[in-house]
């Protein structure tokens, strides 16, 4: 490639170098554009893609390539994809990225020249900190481990120029110094996580002697070749989209909306095709220079000029850029500060980025005008592509109701009850996911967001909304609804519909419910609800008060009665408690004095309704969902609401907030599962339904079919050969560490013997505790259905304890002692019971991982293999029961305990998992082998990265199950 760049559309591939590479993030914005143009050079291109199957992953990749190609008006080169691309199913957040042994083998055989790590989380808020860390830090470690394992020549990390954080001036193309101020050195955790990953890449590659490069793009925009967005909605596009969605509300603001920044600040933007050309050039020149490369534009656009251009394009003259506000920020400015925190960081700490690569043509403010107009046209087209089919319905009183449907009319029906005054767009993502298998019906509540005339404050309670729902169903010819789903204040409508029309609604789902439960001492309330109960009666009493508060929100003179700072704080608190990303929808009730007056009356009417919120009249099964991070509806209200319902099922997701239904794809799955499987009656304490009972019957059948008798059939030899390992070498506690090379072959054999004795000893003590727990519960309340199977389980575990103990005593002369972990810090009986069974399951899954491996290892003596085989054959049944049982027990905890107590339980169980693995590093083993300083050796091994990664791999299957069943909030064990 020459010293200057051409349009990528003009390349025919001859200037590029065919490469054998692995790419992560191929379905992302930059990754898909890079892959699109990399295909022109040929080579062997492995792409790691998340998916439920290879077909699903490939479909996702092709969709991303199609979107990238469309931004250049070129087709996807399908022939090149078929010939050169290998799609691997994986997930960077999992050990070894979740790649199968077969796929790892293919990568090793390919002799990769380059690994490009482009996958990342672009979230930035602290509420997403765990997710950001999992993707940007742990994910980077996992892909580094893949690169090490398959022997890749070079690792290329796609970072960001803004890892510079709060530094100013010229930023060199070099690794940043270690941050001295911690988080204060960065504008957000996204920047901090990427900087941390850069240091991890440098350290790991230098230790391994692997070549590496770190590429740092600045703010990436769409292709220069077309000036379209290219598929991204981040960076400058995210900011413009929020302004576009809020343009109607902002048009009412009378005072300037002052965006804060630093004097002389500018934003470095670079088109995605320029970044791709830089990446291709680096590969073609074998990454000359470096190891850090800034893939940035040659100039920074001034922040002041950018705000002016956006103001003009969006027709929002109130926007302005300032270095300080001379007066107190208005509530709308406070909200904008919260929403724009990430974007505002680009206007802080003026900096320029050094660049050794040849420069691209610079962007000007005139170029920005073209990009903005193109993007706004895209947004307008998106808005026209409505996901719902509108249906006009006349209610019994003659009012016009706006209803919406989506999905095949022949499918079973789900009804979505929206929150009061919220537009149907709030339910669009959820409806879109559900509509694949259901006919979805919803409607806009009258008065707001539909401005129905003749508003009567004395007649705006939930009875009107239920009557409107029935009219909608009659109009559509729907006689039965499988589940009525109510979100926020819509939960009140769902409950009343279930109570008054049981023949029509088979089940209910309440998402983050805000209902009319009495405001008593045992009714927990968020600050948002408290402020609403304080503020809204004043507004509902007088339209003039609504007008004054509207002025307080949007600027202008509110008058003496509403101008005090306390009023301002309450209004700001109500506004900023909602998700700032969804402000264009949550602001609907606050747009005009009339809408605010109506909304206040609707909410006040809700709080005046029956103190039990119709729960005592509901007999159908109900799923109650809540979020631990919900700032609108208190998380502890989940248990309170469920306690008023007959046989309610509860799901409390500690990291979810009030708006999870909008973002979280898993919500649709949860609703579908409940609508399909919940019976039309109260749910039993122990799931005696067909699924659970059939599983137990199958387990009992398998136990009866297993006629082996170890007491009679095991042939005990006087001794076992000591010139063979008794434990697989790769399972030894020194594997992957320098000690594996330091020890002589004779020492390794002795170590394998005593580690086998220790492993079997742990089985003896673990089974003893298991039997105690199981026997104490047979034929007790709550275990009526399980007891028959528990008899089989106890019999089998007794056999296991016998042959493990006899093995230890016969061939080792002892059983290693073990220290039992107690849970005296939990006085609650139900928590103790859950932890008892959960720890048993953890123990069984760890042990079974070792058993299944050693049962097939021909290097071990046949008798050792047989002991492991016997245990594995029974343990698969015990694990199946254990998983079913702890899922049931945890559902009971969610119905009774608050989010903080559940987090205490999670932390205790995670500590047990780590402690269980540490027991395999018993210093008494090293003492028996004759190794010096056994306790010091144990600590060294536990701290070694290879052993840490090994322990995580052993626990990963259990961890994934716990996360899937929402017993764990994340997969981080420490």
Coordinates of C-alpha atoms in Angstrom, one line a residue, residues 690-915:
X690 CA -45.9 -33.1 35.0
X691 CA -42.4 -31.8 34.2
X692 CA -41.0 -32.3 37.7
X693 CA -42.8 -35.5 38.4
X694 CA -41.7 -37.0 35.0
X695 CA -38.1 -36.1 35.8
X696 CA -38.2 -37.9 39.1
X697 CA -39.9 -40.9 37.6
X698 CA -37.2 -41.1 35.0
X699 CA -34.5 -40.8 37.6
X700 CA -36.1 -43.6 39.7
X701 CA -36.4 -45.8 36.5
X702 CA -32.7 -45.2 35.8
X703 CA -31.7 -46.1 39.4
X704 CA -33.8 -49.3 39.2
X705 CA -32.2 -50.2 35.9
X706 CA -28.7 -49.9 37.4
X707 CA -28.3 -53.4 39.0
X708 CA -24.6 -52.9 39.9
X709 CA -23.6 -53.7 43.5
X710 CA -20.2 -52.4 44.4
X711 CA -20.2 -54.2 47.7
X712 CA -20.3 -57.5 45.8
X713 CA -18.7 -56.7 42.5
X714 CA -15.6 -54.6 43.3
X715 CA -12.4 -56.7 43.4
X716 CA -10.0 -55.1 45.8
X717 CA -6.4 -55.6 45.0
X718 CA -3.8 -55.7 47.8
X719 CA -1.9 -52.8 46.2
X720 CA -2.0 -50.6 43.2
X721 CA 1.0 -50.0 40.8
X722 CA 2.9 -46.9 41.9
X723 CA 4.7 -46.5 38.5
X724 CA 1.5 -45.2 37.0
X725 CA -0.3 -41.9 37.9
X726 CA -3.4 -42.3 40.0
X727 CA -4.8 -39.0 38.9
X728 CA -4.6 -37.5 35.4
X729 CA -1.5 -35.3 35.1
X730 CA -3.5 -32.4 33.7
X731 CA -5.7 -32.5 36.8
X732 CA -2.8 -32.2 39.3
X733 CA -2.5 -29.0 41.3
X734 CA 0.9 -28.2 39.8
X735 CA -0.1 -28.6 36.2
X736 CA 0.7 -25.5 34.1
X737 CA 3.0 -24.0 36.8
X738 CA 6.8 -24.0 37.1
X739 CA 6.5 -26.8 39.7
X740 CA 5.4 -29.2 37.0
X741 CA 8.9 -28.9 35.6
X742 CA 10.7 -28.7 38.9
X743 CA 9.4 -32.0 40.3
X744 CA 11.1 -35.3 39.2
X745 CA 9.0 -38.0 37.5
X746 CA 9.0 -39.9 40.7
X747 CA 7.8 -36.9 42.7
X748 CA 5.0 -36.4 40.2
X749 CA 3.9 -40.0 40.6
X750 CA 3.8 -39.7 44.4
X751 CA 1.9 -36.4 44.0
X752 CA -0.7 -38.1 41.8
X753 CA -1.2 -40.8 44.4
X754 CA -1.7 -38.5 47.3
X755 CA -3.9 -36.1 45.3
X756 CA -6.1 -39.1 44.4
X757 CA -6.3 -40.0 48.1
X758 CA -7.2 -36.4 49.0
X759 CA -9.8 -36.2 46.2
X760 CA -11.5 -39.5 47.4
X761 CA -11.2 -38.2 51.0
X762 CA -13.1 -35.1 50.1
X763 CA -15.8 -37.4 48.6
X764 CA -16.1 -39.3 51.9
X765 CA -16.6 -36.1 54.0
X766 CA -18.8 -34.5 51.4
X767 CA -21.1 -37.5 51.1
X768 CA -21.3 -37.7 54.9
X769 CA -22.8 -34.2 54.9
X770 CA -25.0 -34.9 51.9
X771 CA -26.5 -38.0 53.6
X772 CA -27.2 -35.9 56.8
X773 CA -29.1 -33.3 54.8
X774 CA -31.0 -35.8 52.6
X775 CA -32.2 -38.2 55.4
X776 CA -33.4 -35.3 57.6
X777 CA -35.8 -34.3 54.8
X778 CA -37.3 -37.5 53.6
X779 CA -41.1 -37.5 54.1
X780 CA -41.2 -34.0 55.5
X781 CA -43.3 -31.1 54.3
X782 CA -42.1 -29.7 51.0
X783 CA -40.5 -33.1 49.9
X784 CA -43.7 -35.1 49.4
X785 CA -42.9 -35.6 45.7
X786 CA -39.1 -36.0 46.1
X787 CA -39.0 -38.5 48.9
X788 CA -39.4 -41.7 46.8
X789 CA -36.3 -40.7 44.7
X790 CA -34.4 -39.6 47.8
X791 CA -34.5 -43.2 49.1
X792 CA -32.6 -44.2 46.0
X793 CA -30.2 -41.3 46.2
X794 CA -29.3 -42.1 49.8
X795 CA -28.7 -45.8 49.0
X796 CA -26.4 -44.9 46.2
X797 CA -24.5 -42.3 48.1
X798 CA -23.9 -44.7 51.0
X799 CA -22.3 -47.1 48.4
X800 CA -20.1 -44.2 47.2
X801 CA -18.9 -43.3 50.7
X802 CA -18.1 -47.0 51.4
X803 CA -15.8 -47.5 48.4
X804 CA -14.2 -44.1 48.6
X805 CA -13.3 -44.6 52.3
X806 CA -12.1 -48.2 51.7
X807 CA -9.9 -47.0 48.8
X808 CA -8.3 -44.3 51.0
X809 CA -7.7 -46.6 53.9
X810 CA -6.5 -49.6 51.8
X811 CA -4.1 -47.7 49.5
X812 CA -3.3 -44.6 51.5
X813 CA -3.7 -45.7 55.1
X814 CA -5.8 -42.7 56.0
X815 CA -8.6 -40.3 55.1
X816 CA -7.5 -36.7 54.9
X817 CA -9.4 -34.5 57.3
X818 CA -11.7 -31.7 56.0
X819 CA -13.0 -28.6 57.6
X820 CA -16.8 -28.1 57.2
X821 CA -18.1 -24.7 56.2
X822 CA -21.0 -23.6 58.4
X823 CA -23.6 -20.9 57.7
X824 CA -24.3 -19.7 61.2
X825 CA -24.4 -16.1 59.9
X826 CA -27.8 -17.0 58.3
X827 CA -30.4 -17.6 61.0
X828 CA -33.1 -18.0 58.4
X829 CA -34.1 -21.7 58.1
X830 CA -35.0 -21.4 54.4
X831 CA -31.7 -19.9 53.5
X832 CA -29.8 -22.6 55.5
X833 CA -31.8 -25.2 53.6
X834 CA -31.1 -23.7 50.3
X835 CA -27.3 -23.4 51.0
X836 CA -27.2 -27.0 52.3
X837 CA -28.6 -28.3 49.0
X838 CA -26.7 -25.8 46.8
X839 CA -23.4 -26.6 48.4
X840 CA -24.1 -30.3 47.8
X841 CA -24.7 -29.6 44.2
X842 CA -21.6 -27.6 43.8
X843 CA -19.5 -30.4 45.4
X844 CA -21.2 -33.0 43.1
X845 CA -20.5 -31.0 40.0
X846 CA -16.8 -30.4 40.8
X847 CA -16.3 -34.1 41.7
X848 CA -18.2 -35.3 38.6
X849 CA -15.9 -33.2 36.3
X850 CA -12.9 -35.0 37.7
X851 CA -14.7 -38.4 37.7
X852 CA -15.7 -38.3 34.0
X853 CA -12.2 -37.3 33.0
X854 CA -10.4 -40.0 35.0
X855 CA -12.8 -42.7 34.1
X856 CA -11.6 -42.6 30.5
X857 CA -7.9 -42.0 31.2
X858 CA -6.0 -45.1 30.1
X859 CA -2.8 -43.9 31.9
X860 CA -4.4 -44.7 35.2
X861 CA -4.6 -48.1 36.9
X862 CA -7.9 -49.9 35.8
X863 CA -9.2 -50.0 39.4
X864 CA -8.8 -46.2 39.8
X865 CA -10.7 -45.8 36.5
X866 CA -13.4 -48.1 37.7
X867 CA -14.0 -46.2 40.9
X868 CA -14.3 -43.0 39.0
X869 CA -16.6 -44.6 36.4
X870 CA -19.0 -46.0 39.0
X871 CA -19.3 -42.7 40.8
X872 CA -19.9 -40.8 37.5
X873 CA -22.7 -43.1 36.4
X874 CA -24.7 -42.4 39.5
X875 CA -23.7 -38.8 39.9
X876 CA -25.3 -37.6 36.7
X877 CA -28.7 -38.5 38.2
X878 CA -28.0 -36.8 41.5
X879 CA -26.9 -33.6 39.7
X880 CA -30.2 -33.6 37.7
X881 CA -32.2 -33.7 40.9
X882 CA -30.0 -31.2 42.7
X883 CA -30.4 -28.6 40.0
X884 CA -34.2 -29.0 40.0
X885 CA -34.3 -28.8 43.8
X886 CA -32.2 -25.7 44.3
X887 CA -34.0 -23.8 41.5
X888 CA -37.2 -24.5 43.5
X889 CA -35.7 -23.5 46.8
X890 CA -34.3 -20.3 45.4
X891 CA -37.7 -19.3 44.0
X892 CA -39.0 -19.5 47.6
X893 CA -36.2 -17.2 48.7
X894 CA -37.0 -14.6 46.1
X895 CA -40.6 -14.6 47.2
X896 CA -39.6 -13.9 50.8
X897 CA -36.3 -12.0 51.0
X898 CA -35.1 -8.7 49.7
X899 CA -32.4 -8.1 47.1
X900 CA -29.6 -7.4 49.7
X901 CA -30.3 -10.7 51.5
X902 CA -30.2 -12.6 48.2
X903 CA -26.9 -11.0 47.4
X904 CA -25.6 -12.2 50.8
X905 CA -26.6 -15.7 49.9
X906 CA -25.0 -15.4 46.5
X907 CA -21.7 -14.2 48.0
X908 CA -21.8 -17.1 50.5
X909 CA -22.3 -19.7 47.8
X910 CA -19.5 -18.2 45.6
X911 CA -17.1 -18.3 48.6
X912 CA -18.0 -22.0 49.0
X913 CA -17.2 -22.7 45.4
X914 CA -13.8 -21.1 45.6
X915 CA -13.1 -22.8 49.0

